CSV table of C-alpha atoms and ligand atoms in Angstrom, one decimal:
chain,number,residue,atom,x,y,z
A,27,MET,CA,-2.9,7.1,42.4
A,28,LYS,CA,-3.8,9.3,39.5
A,29,SER,CA,-1.3,9.2,36.5
A,30,GLN,CA,-0.2,12.5,35.4
A,31,LYS,CA,-0.1,13.3,31.7
A,32,THR,CA,3.5,13.8,30.6
A,33,ALA,CA,4.4,17.4,29.7
A,34,ASP,CA,4.0,18.3,26.0
A,35,ILE,CA,7.1,18.2,23.9
A,36,SER,CA,8.1,21.4,22.1
A,37,ARG,CA,6.5,21.6,18.7
A,38,GLU,CA,7.5,25.2,18.1
A,39,LYS,CA,9.5,24.6,14.9
A,40,SER,CA,7.1,22.0,13.5
A,41,GLY,CA,4.2,24.4,14.4
A,42,LYS,CA,5.8,27.2,12.4
A,43,LEU,CA,6.5,24.9,9.4
A,44,PHE,CA,2.9,23.7,9.5
A,45,GLU,CA,1.6,27.3,9.5
A,46,LYS,CA,3.7,27.9,6.4
A,47,ALA,CA,2.7,24.6,4.8
A,48,LYS,CA,-1.0,25.6,5.2
A,49,THR,CA,-0.3,28.5,2.8
A,50,TYR,CA,1.0,26.1,0.2
A,51,PHE,CA,-1.0,22.9,0.5
A,52,PRO,CA,-4.7,22.1,1.3
A,53,GLY,CA,-4.7,21.4,5.0
A,54,GLY,CA,-0.9,22.0,5.0
A,55,VAL,CA,-0.2,18.5,3.8
A,56,ASN,CA,0.2,16.4,0.7
A,57,SER,CA,-1.8,13.4,2.0
A,58,PRO,CA,-4.7,14.0,4.4
A,59,VAL,CA,-4.0,11.7,7.4
A,60,ARG,CA,-0.7,13.5,7.9
A,61,ALA,CA,-2.6,16.5,9.1
A,62,PHE,CA,-3.2,15.0,12.6
A,63,LYS,CA,-6.9,15.8,12.4
A,64,SER,CA,-7.8,12.7,14.5
A,65,VAL,CA,-5.3,13.3,17.3
A,66,TYR,CA,-4.1,16.1,19.5
A,67,GLY,CA,-1.8,18.8,18.2
A,68,SER,CA,-0.4,19.5,14.8
A,69,PRO,CA,1.9,17.3,12.7
A,70,LEU,CA,5.5,16.9,13.5
A,71,PHE,CA,7.8,17.8,10.6
A,72,ILE,CA,10.3,15.0,10.4
A,73,GLU,CA,13.9,15.9,9.7
A,74,LYS,CA,15.6,12.5,9.6
A,75,GLY,CA,15.3,8.9,10.4
A,76,ASP,CA,17.8,6.2,11.3
A,77,LYS,CA,17.0,2.6,12.0
A,78,ALA,CA,13.8,2.6,14.1
A,79,HIS,CA,14.2,6.2,15.2
A,80,ILE,CA,13.1,9.5,13.7
A,81,TRP,CA,13.8,13.1,14.7
A,82,ASP,CA,11.5,16.1,14.2
A,83,ALA,CA,12.3,19.7,13.5
A,84,ASP,CA,12.4,20.6,17.2
A,85,GLY,CA,15.0,17.8,17.8
A,86,ASN,CA,12.6,15.5,19.5
A,87,GLU,CA,13.5,11.8,19.0
A,88,PHE,CA,11.0,9.0,18.6
A,89,ILE,CA,10.9,5.3,18.2
A,90,ASP,CA,8.8,5.0,15.0
A,91,PHE,CA,6.0,2.5,14.7
A,92,CYS,CA,4.5,4.2,11.6
A,93,CYS,CA,7.4,3.4,9.4
A,94,SER,CA,6.1,5.6,6.6
A,95,TRP,CA,2.8,3.6,6.7
A,96,GLY,CA,4.5,0.3,6.0
A,97,PRO,CA,7.2,0.6,3.3
A,98,LEU,CA,10.1,0.7,5.8
A,99,ILE,CA,10.3,-3.0,6.8
A,100,LEU,CA,14.1,-2.5,7.2
A,101,GLY,CA,13.8,0.8,9.1
A,102,HIS,CA,15.1,4.2,8.2
A,103,ASN,CA,18.4,4.9,6.4
A,104,ASN,CA,19.1,1.2,5.8
A,105,THR,CA,22.7,0.8,4.6
A,106,ASP,CA,22.1,-1.5,1.7
A,107,ILE,CA,19.3,0.6,0.3
A,108,ARG,CA,21.2,3.8,0.7
A,109,GLU,CA,24.2,2.3,-1.0
A,110,ALA,CA,22.2,0.9,-3.8
A,111,VAL,CA,20.5,4.2,-4.4
A,112,ILE,CA,23.9,6.1,-4.3
A,113,ALA,CA,25.5,3.6,-6.6
A,114,ASN,CA,22.9,4.1,-9.3
A,115,ILE,CA,22.1,7.8,-8.9
A,116,GLY,CA,25.2,8.9,-10.8
A,117,ASN,CA,24.0,7.2,-13.9
A,118,GLY,CA,21.0,9.4,-14.3
A,119,LEU,CA,17.6,9.4,-12.8
A,120,SER,CA,15.2,8.4,-15.6
A,121,PHE,CA,15.4,7.4,-19.2
A,122,GLY,CA,11.9,6.4,-20.2
A,123,ALA,CA,13.6,3.3,-21.8
A,124,PRO,CA,14.0,-0.1,-20.2
A,125,THR,CA,16.9,-0.7,-17.8
A,126,LYS,CA,18.4,-3.9,-16.5
A,127,LEU,CA,17.3,-3.0,-13.0
A,128,GLU,CA,13.7,-3.6,-13.9
A,129,ASN,CA,14.6,-7.2,-14.9
A,130,GLU,CA,16.5,-7.7,-11.7
A,131,LEU,CA,13.7,-6.6,-9.4
A,132,ALA,CA,11.2,-8.6,-11.5
A,133,ASP,CA,13.4,-11.7,-11.4
A,134,LEU,CA,13.8,-11.4,-7.6
A,135,ILE,CA,10.0,-11.2,-7.2
A,136,LEU,CA,8.9,-13.8,-9.8
A,137,TYR,CA,11.5,-16.4,-8.9
A,138,ASN,CA,10.4,-16.3,-5.3
A,139,ASN,CA,6.6,-15.9,-5.8
A,140,LYS,CA,4.6,-18.8,-7.2
A,141,TYR,CA,1.4,-16.8,-7.3
A,142,ILE,CA,2.2,-14.6,-10.3
A,143,ASP,CA,3.9,-15.3,-13.7
A,144,LYS,CA,4.3,-11.7,-14.9
A,145,ILE,CA,4.4,-8.3,-13.3
A,146,ARG,CA,4.1,-4.7,-14.4
A,147,PHE,CA,5.7,-1.9,-12.3
A,148,VAL,CA,3.9,1.4,-11.7
A,149,SER,CA,4.6,4.2,-9.3
A,150,SER,CA,2.1,3.9,-6.4
A,151,GLY,CA,-0.3,1.5,-4.8
A,152,THR,CA,-3.3,3.5,-6.1
A,153,GLU,CA,-2.0,3.1,-9.7
A,154,ALA,CA,-1.4,-0.6,-9.2
A,155,VAL,CA,-5.0,-1.2,-8.0
A,156,MET,CA,-6.6,1.0,-10.6
A,157,SER,CA,-4.7,-0.9,-13.3
A,158,ALA,CA,-5.7,-4.3,-11.8
A,159,ILE,CA,-9.4,-3.3,-11.9
A,160,ARG,CA,-9.1,-2.3,-15.5
A,161,LEU,CA,-7.4,-5.6,-16.3
A,162,ALA,CA,-10.2,-7.5,-14.6
A,163,ARG,CA,-12.8,-5.6,-16.5
A,164,GLY,CA,-11.0,-5.9,-19.8
A,165,TYR,CA,-10.5,-9.7,-19.3
A,166,THR,CA,-14.0,-10.6,-18.1
A,167,LYS,CA,-15.8,-8.0,-20.3
A,168,ARG,CA,-17.9,-7.1,-17.3
A,169,ASP,CA,-18.1,-3.8,-15.5
A,170,LYS,CA,-19.1,-4.3,-11.8
A,171,ILE,CA,-16.6,-4.8,-9.0
A,172,VAL,CA,-17.2,-5.8,-5.4
A,173,LYS,CA,-15.3,-4.2,-2.6
A,174,PHE,CA,-15.6,-4.6,1.2
A,175,GLU,CA,-16.5,-1.9,3.6
A,176,GLY,CA,-13.4,-1.0,5.6
A,177,CYS,CA,-10.9,-1.9,2.9
A,178,TYR,CA,-8.8,0.9,1.4
A,179,HIS,CA,-7.5,0.5,-2.1
A,180,GLY,CA,-6.0,3.9,-2.9
A,181,HIS,CA,-7.9,6.9,-4.2
A,182,SER,CA,-9.0,5.9,-7.8
A,183,ASP,CA,-12.6,6.8,-8.6
A,184,SER,CA,-14.1,3.3,-8.6
A,185,LEU,CA,-12.8,2.6,-5.2
A,186,LEU,CA,-13.7,5.8,-3.3
A,187,VAL,CA,-17.0,4.2,-2.6
A,188,LYS,CA,-18.6,3.2,0.7
A,189,ALA,CA,-21.6,1.0,1.6
A,190,GLY,CA,-25.1,2.3,1.8
A,191,SER,CA,-27.5,0.4,4.1
A,192,GLY,CA,-28.5,-3.2,3.4
A,193,LEU,CA,-26.8,-6.5,2.8
A,194,VAL,CA,-25.7,-5.8,-0.7
A,195,THR,CA,-25.6,-2.1,-1.8
A,196,PHE,CA,-24.6,0.0,-4.7
A,197,GLY,CA,-21.8,2.1,-3.4
A,198,GLU,CA,-22.2,5.7,-2.5
A,199,THR,CA,-19.3,7.9,-3.3
A,200,SER,CA,-17.1,8.6,-0.3
A,201,SER,CA,-15.5,11.6,-2.0
A,202,ALA,CA,-16.9,14.6,-3.9
A,203,GLY,CA,-15.9,14.5,-7.5
A,204,VAL,CA,-16.6,10.8,-8.0
A,205,PRO,CA,-19.4,10.5,-10.5
A,206,LYS,CA,-22.4,8.5,-9.2
A,207,SER,CA,-22.3,6.4,-12.4
A,208,PHE,CA,-18.8,5.2,-11.3
A,209,ALA,CA,-20.0,4.4,-7.8
A,210,ASP,CA,-22.9,2.4,-9.4
A,211,GLU,CA,-20.4,0.0,-10.8
A,212,THR,CA,-18.9,-0.7,-7.4
A,213,LEU,CA,-20.9,-3.0,-5.0
A,214,VAL,CA,-20.0,-2.8,-1.4
A,215,ILE,CA,-20.5,-5.5,1.2
A,216,ASP,CA,-19.3,-6.3,4.7
A,217,LEU,CA,-16.2,-8.3,5.4
A,218,ASN,CA,-16.4,-11.8,6.9
A,219,ASP,CA,-20.0,-12.3,5.7
A,220,THR,CA,-20.6,-15.3,3.4
A,221,GLU,CA,-24.3,-14.5,3.1
A,222,ALA,CA,-23.5,-11.1,1.6
A,223,LEU,CA,-21.1,-12.6,-0.9
A,224,THR,CA,-23.7,-15.2,-1.9
A,225,ALA,CA,-26.3,-12.5,-2.3
A,226,VAL,CA,-24.2,-10.2,-4.4
A,227,PHE,CA,-23.4,-13.0,-6.9
A,228,GLU,CA,-27.1,-14.0,-7.1
A,229,GLN,CA,-28.3,-10.4,-7.5
A,230,PHE,CA,-25.6,-9.5,-10.1
A,231,LYS,CA,-25.2,-12.8,-11.9
A,232,ASP,CA,-22.7,-12.6,-14.7
A,233,GLN,CA,-22.0,-8.9,-14.2
A,234,ILE,CA,-19.2,-9.0,-11.7
A,235,ALA,CA,-15.7,-8.6,-13.1
A,236,ALA,CA,-13.8,-8.9,-9.8
A,237,VAL,CA,-13.9,-8.9,-6.1
A,238,ILE,CA,-11.1,-7.0,-4.5
A,239,ILE,CA,-10.0,-7.5,-0.9
A,240,GLU,CA,-6.9,-6.4,1.1
A,241,GLY,CA,-4.7,-9.4,1.7
A,242,VAL,CA,-5.4,-8.7,5.4
A,243,PRO,CA,-7.6,-5.6,5.8
A,244,ALA,CA,-5.2,-3.2,7.6
A,245,ASN,CA,-6.3,0.3,6.7
A,246,ASN,CA,-9.2,0.6,9.0
A,247,GLY,CA,-8.1,-1.3,12.0
A,248,LEU,CA,-6.7,-4.8,11.5
A,249,LEU,CA,-9.7,-6.8,10.5
A,250,LEU,CA,-8.4,-10.4,10.6
A,251,GLN,CA,-10.5,-12.7,8.3
A,252,SER,CA,-10.8,-16.4,8.8
A,253,LYS,CA,-9.0,-18.7,6.4
A,254,GLU,CA,-12.4,-20.4,5.7
A,255,TYR,CA,-13.9,-17.1,4.7
A,256,ILE,CA,-11.0,-16.3,2.3
A,257,HIS,CA,-11.3,-19.8,0.7
A,258,PHE,CA,-15.1,-19.3,0.4
A,259,LEU,CA,-14.4,-16.0,-1.4
A,260,ARG,CA,-12.0,-17.8,-3.8
A,261,ALA,CA,-14.5,-20.5,-4.5
A,262,ILE,CA,-17.5,-18.3,-5.1
A,263,THR,CA,-15.6,-15.9,-7.4
A,264,LYS,CA,-14.4,-18.8,-9.5
A,265,GLU,CA,-17.8,-20.4,-9.7
A,266,ASN,CA,-19.2,-17.1,-11.0
A,267,GLY,CA,-16.4,-16.3,-13.5
A,268,ALA,CA,-15.3,-13.3,-11.5
A,269,LEU,CA,-11.6,-12.6,-10.8
A,270,LEU,CA,-10.3,-12.4,-7.2
A,271,ILE,CA,-7.9,-9.4,-6.7
A,272,PHE,CA,-5.7,-9.4,-3.6
A,273,ASP,CA,-4.7,-5.9,-2.8
A,274,GLU,CA,-1.4,-6.7,-1.1
A,275,VAL,CA,-0.1,-3.1,-1.0
A,276,ILE,CA,0.4,-3.6,2.7
A,277,THR,CA,0.6,-7.3,3.1
A,278,GLY,CA,2.9,-8.1,0.1
A,279,PHE,CA,6.4,-8.7,1.4
A,280,ARG,CA,5.0,-8.1,4.9
A,281,LEU,CA,3.2,-11.3,5.9
A,282,GLY,CA,6.0,-13.1,4.2
A,283,PHE,CA,7.8,-12.8,0.8
A,284,GLU,CA,4.7,-14.2,-0.9
A,285,GLY,CA,2.3,-12.1,1.2
A,286,ALA,CA,-1.3,-13.0,2.0
A,287,ALA,CA,-1.6,-15.4,-0.9
A,288,ALA,CA,0.9,-17.8,0.8
A,289,TYR,CA,-0.4,-16.9,4.3
A,290,TYR,CA,-3.9,-18.2,3.3
A,291,ASP,CA,-2.6,-20.7,0.8
A,292,VAL,CA,-4.9,-19.3,-1.9
A,293,GLN,CA,-4.3,-18.4,-5.5
A,294,PRO,CA,-5.7,-14.9,-6.4
A,295,ASP,CA,-6.1,-14.0,-10.0
A,296,ILE,CA,-4.4,-10.6,-9.7
A,297,ILE,CA,-2.2,-9.3,-6.9
A,298,THR,CA,-1.3,-5.7,-6.4
A,299,TYR,CA,1.8,-4.5,-4.5
A,300,GLY,CA,3.2,-1.2,-3.2
A,301,LYS,CA,4.8,0.2,-0.1
A,302,ILE,CA,7.6,-2.3,0.7
A,303,ILE,CA,8.3,-3.2,-2.9
A,304,GLY,CA,10.1,0.1,-3.4
A,305,GLY,CA,11.9,0.2,-0.1
A,306,GLY,CA,10.7,3.7,0.5
A,307,MET,CA,10.8,4.9,-3.1
A,308,PRO,CA,7.6,5.3,-5.1
A,309,VAL,CA,6.9,1.9,-6.6
A,310,GLY,CA,3.7,-0.2,-7.1
A,311,ALA,CA,3.1,-3.3,-9.2
A,312,TYR,CA,0.5,-5.7,-10.3
A,313,GLY,CA,1.0,-9.3,-11.3
A,314,ALA,CA,-1.0,-12.2,-12.6
A,315,SER,CA,-0.8,-15.3,-14.7
A,316,ASN,CA,0.7,-15.2,-18.2
A,317,GLU,CA,-2.8,-15.4,-19.7
A,318,LEU,CA,-4.1,-12.4,-17.8
A,319,MET,CA,-1.0,-10.3,-18.2
A,320,ALA,CA,-1.2,-10.9,-22.0
A,321,CYS,CA,-4.2,-8.6,-22.0
A,322,ILE,CA,-2.0,-5.6,-21.0
A,323,SER,CA,-0.7,-3.3,-23.7
A,324,PRO,CA,1.4,-3.5,-25.8
A,325,ASP,CA,0.5,-7.3,-25.9
A,326,GLY,CA,-3.2,-6.8,-25.3
A,327,ALA,CA,-6.1,-4.4,-25.4
A,328,VAL,CA,-6.0,-3.1,-21.8
A,329,TYR,CA,-4.0,0.2,-21.8
A,330,GLN,CA,-1.7,1.1,-19.0
A,331,ALA,CA,1.5,3.2,-19.0
A,332,GLY,CA,3.7,5.4,-16.9
A,333,THR,CA,6.5,7.9,-17.7
A,334,LEU,CA,8.4,7.1,-14.5
A,335,SER,CA,7.3,3.4,-14.3
A,336,GLY,CA,10.2,1.1,-13.4
A,337,ASN,CA,12.3,4.2,-12.4
A,338,PRO,CA,15.9,2.9,-12.0
A,339,ILE,CA,16.6,4.5,-8.6
A,340,ALA,CA,13.4,3.2,-7.2
A,341,MET,CA,14.1,-0.3,-8.7
A,342,ALA,CA,17.6,-0.2,-7.0
A,343,ALA,CA,15.9,0.5,-3.6
A,344,GLY,CA,13.5,-2.3,-4.2
A,345,ILE,CA,16.2,-4.8,-5.2
A,346,ALA,CA,18.2,-3.9,-2.1
A,347,THR,CA,15.1,-4.3,0.1
A,348,LEU,CA,13.9,-7.6,-1.4
A,349,THR,CA,17.3,-9.1,-1.4
A,350,THR,CA,17.3,-8.9,2.4
A,351,LEU,CA,13.7,-10.1,2.6
A,352,VAL,CA,14.4,-13.4,0.7
A,353,GLN,CA,16.9,-14.5,3.3
A,354,PRO,CA,15.2,-17.6,4.9
A,355,ALA,CA,15.5,-16.2,8.5
A,356,PHE,CA,14.1,-12.8,7.8
A,357,TYR,CA,10.4,-13.3,8.3
A,358,PRO,CA,10.6,-15.9,11.1
A,359,THR,CA,12.8,-13.5,13.1
A,360,LEU,CA,10.8,-10.3,12.5
A,361,ASN,CA,7.5,-12.1,13.2
A,362,ALA,CA,8.7,-13.7,16.3
A,363,THR,CA,10.0,-10.4,17.6
A,364,THR,CA,6.6,-8.9,17.0
A,365,ALA,CA,4.8,-11.8,18.6
A,366,ALA,CA,6.9,-11.5,21.7
A,367,PHE,CA,6.3,-7.7,21.9
A,368,VAL,CA,2.5,-8.1,21.4
A,369,ALA,CA,2.4,-10.9,24.0
A,370,ASP,CA,4.1,-8.7,26.6
A,371,LEU,CA,1.6,-5.9,25.9
A,372,ARG,CA,-1.3,-8.3,26.1
A,373,ALA,CA,0.0,-9.7,29.4
A,374,TYR,CA,0.1,-6.3,30.9
A,375,ILE,CA,-3.4,-5.4,29.7
A,376,ALA,CA,-4.6,-8.7,31.1
A,377,THR,CA,-3.2,-8.1,34.6
A,378,LYS,CA,-4.8,-4.6,34.6
A,379,ASN,CA,-8.0,-5.8,33.0
A,380,TYR,CA,-8.0,-2.9,30.6
A,381,PRO,CA,-10.7,-3.0,27.9
A,382,VAL,CA,-8.3,-2.9,25.0
A,383,LYS,CA,-7.3,-5.6,22.6
A,384,ILE,CA,-4.2,-5.9,20.4
A,385,PHE,CA,-4.8,-7.6,17.1
A,386,SER,CA,-1.7,-8.7,15.2
A,387,VAL,CA,-0.4,-10.6,12.2
A,388,ALA,CA,3.2,-11.0,11.2
A,389,SER,CA,4.8,-7.6,12.0
A,390,ILE,CA,1.6,-5.6,12.0
A,391,PHE,CA,-0.3,-4.8,15.2
A,392,TRP,CA,-3.4,-2.7,16.1
A,393,PHE,CA,-4.8,-1.4,19.4
A,394,ALA,CA,-8.6,-1.7,19.5
A,395,PHE,CA,-10.1,0.0,22.5
A,396,SER,CA,-12.9,-2.5,22.7
A,397,GLU,CA,-14.3,-5.3,24.8
A,398,LEU,CA,-15.0,-7.4,21.7
A,399,GLU,CA,-12.9,-10.6,21.4
A,400,GLN,CA,-12.8,-10.3,17.6
A,401,ILE,CA,-13.3,-7.4,15.2
A,402,GLN,CA,-13.7,-8.6,11.6
A,403,LYS,CA,-16.0,-6.0,10.1
A,404,ALA,CA,-15.6,-2.2,9.8
A,405,ASN,CA,-18.9,-1.6,11.7
A,406,GLU,CA,-17.6,-3.4,14.7
A,407,ILE,CA,-15.2,-0.6,15.4
A,408,GLN,CA,-16.7,1.9,17.8
A,409,ALA,CA,-16.1,5.5,16.8
A,410,GLU,CA,-16.1,6.6,20.5
A,411,SER,CA,-13.1,4.3,21.1
A,412,MET,CA,-11.0,6.8,19.1
A,413,GLU,CA,-11.1,9.3,21.9
A,414,LEU,CA,-9.1,6.8,24.0
A,415,TYR,CA,-6.6,6.4,21.2
A,416,LYS,CA,-6.1,10.1,21.1
A,417,VAL,CA,-5.1,10.2,24.7
A,418,MET,CA,-2.7,7.3,24.2
A,419,HIS,CA,-1.3,8.9,21.1
A,420,ARG,CA,-0.5,12.2,22.7
A,421,GLU,CA,1.0,10.6,25.7
A,422,LEU,CA,3.2,8.3,23.6
A,423,LEU,CA,4.4,11.2,21.5
A,424,ASN,CA,5.4,13.1,24.6
A,425,ARG,CA,7.3,10.0,25.7
A,426,GLY,CA,9.1,9.6,22.4
A,427,ILE,CA,7.0,6.9,20.8
A,428,TYR,CA,5.6,7.7,17.3
A,429,PHE,CA,2.4,6.0,16.3
A,430,GLY,CA,0.2,6.8,13.3
A,431,PRO,CA,-2.0,9.8,13.9
A,432,SER,CA,-5.3,7.9,13.9
A,433,GLY,CA,-6.7,5.0,15.9
A,434,TYR,CA,-7.8,3.3,12.6
A,435,GLU,CA,-4.1,3.0,11.6
A,436,VAL,CA,-2.0,-0.1,12.4
A,437,GLY,CA,1.5,-0.1,13.7
A,438,PHE,CA,4.5,-1.8,12.0
A,439,ILE,CA,7.6,-3.3,13.5
A,440,SER,CA,10.7,-3.2,11.3
A,441,ALA,CA,13.8,-5.3,11.3
A,442,ALA,CA,15.6,-2.2,12.6
A,443,HIS,CA,13.6,-2.2,15.9
A,444,THR,CA,16.1,-3.5,18.5
A,445,THR,CA,15.3,-5.4,21.7
A,446,GLU,CA,16.2,-2.2,23.5
A,447,ASP,CA,13.8,-0.1,21.4
A,448,LEU,CA,11.0,-2.5,22.1
A,449,GLU,CA,11.7,-2.7,25.8
A,450,ILE,CA,11.6,1.1,26.0
A,451,ALA,CA,8.5,1.3,23.9
A,452,LYS,CA,6.7,-1.3,26.0
A,453,LYS,CA,7.4,0.6,29.2
A,454,HIS,CA,5.9,3.8,27.7
A,455,ILE,CA,2.9,2.0,26.2
A,456,PHE,CA,2.2,0.6,29.7
A,457,ALA,CA,2.3,4.0,31.2
A,458,ALA,CA,0.2,5.5,28.4
A,459,LEU,CA,-2.4,2.8,29.0
A,460,ASP,CA,-2.4,3.5,32.7
A,461,LEU,CA,-3.1,7.2,31.9
A,462,VAL,CA,-5.9,6.3,29.4
A,463,PHE,CA,-7.7,3.9,31.9
A,464,GLN,CA,-7.0,5.6,35.2
A,465,ASP,CA,-9.9,5.9,37.7
B,24,PLP,C1,-1.5,2.3,0.8
B,24,PLP,C2,-2.5,1.4,0.1
B,24,PLP,C3,-2.9,1.7,-1.2
B,24,PLP,C4,-2.5,2.9,-1.9
B,24,PLP,O1,-1.2,3.0,-2.1
B,24,PLP,P1,-0.6,4.5,-2.4
B,24,PLP,O2,0.9,4.2,-2.7
B,24,PLP,O3,-0.8,5.3,-1.2
B,24,PLP,O4,-1.3,5.0,-3.6
B,24,PLP,C5,-3.7,0.8,-1.8
B,24,PLP,N1,-4.1,-0.4,-1.2
B,24,PLP,C6,-3.7,-0.6,0.1
B,24,PLP,C7,-4.1,-1.9,0.7
B,24,PLP,C8,-2.9,0.3,0.8
B,24,PLP,O5,-2.6,0.0,2.0
């Protein structure tokens, strides 16, 4: 029997808001992927969220698996976070002077994270990574950095760079406005390729300041790397006097309180954070050893500053969030919930023999419309597979399930997703897959 596509939900009010937004903002949005360019229809304008649910301007309700792209590990409108924000907001929004709240958030993080001695708060993940790169260059007195094809590190100039062709390549800019001379300082190689790593260090001996990698690459599908590879990466950077930067803007406080560093049991030189650290408010951070952090101004020669850095309201949201995350049962529970959810989806897919895989780690999951058993490099993702994601995405929206508007994006499960939410979501995902793979 042929599955019927579910009737489209009303997007009348969202549609009108989007038309208006297009007169204000490029593409009608303040961050490109929100524009729904890779899926059917136009963006939904969200009015409110509560726990795992969101409501759009037309009153449609969804179970949310985007979770603001990761920060909302406690779901929407979390009581503790809300109360912490309200309790502090009456004292003023910003002073440009230190507050006790910065100490409290730092203490919570540093006391429970053995991989960094000192931290600096900034206002976004992009800023954290940009600062970490500058620190690496300042400390090593070298200019080149190595990044991996398929890892996203925010939109600073040095990192809007993609691979050319060849094992080791000078980056090509992936955005207009990035000077070629900047891209020349960024070398781009494939993930999960020890040969490419060896080659880059041979070819650019004593020139590489740092290698940067996402804790677990999760911005271009979920590209799970082997532990051996990550340990090889640690060893080869050390041998060559280059720093290893873990960009844990997604994985920090997601894979566990100590993120990917603990997950792989590896000591990076610099770690960047974002997303979860501010509990939905704009916070980023970078941390490292006392020795490295002594290079940062005003102690050292590497300049980095921010008018709103350590903003008290954002710190309060971060403290409330991380206070929940340090509870011993938090990650085991959330990760087990996710594992069970993913196992049920996989079981359904197996009985139907559908050519789709679900890759998952901790509370992150990704649908890969592929026959491959493993996908560990960006070029193993087939662009055509995104057509199938589009069909699934539209069907899920029509059924009240909100996934990120691109097949390259991962899904997140929060502690606010109830058993009932996940049962409902599974049923709709099964039906959406039936629609995608009918005939
Ligand atoms: C989201 C993200 C960034 C950028 O953070 P923004 O807060 O969007 O600037 C950097 N690195 C990684 C790994 C990310 O996922």
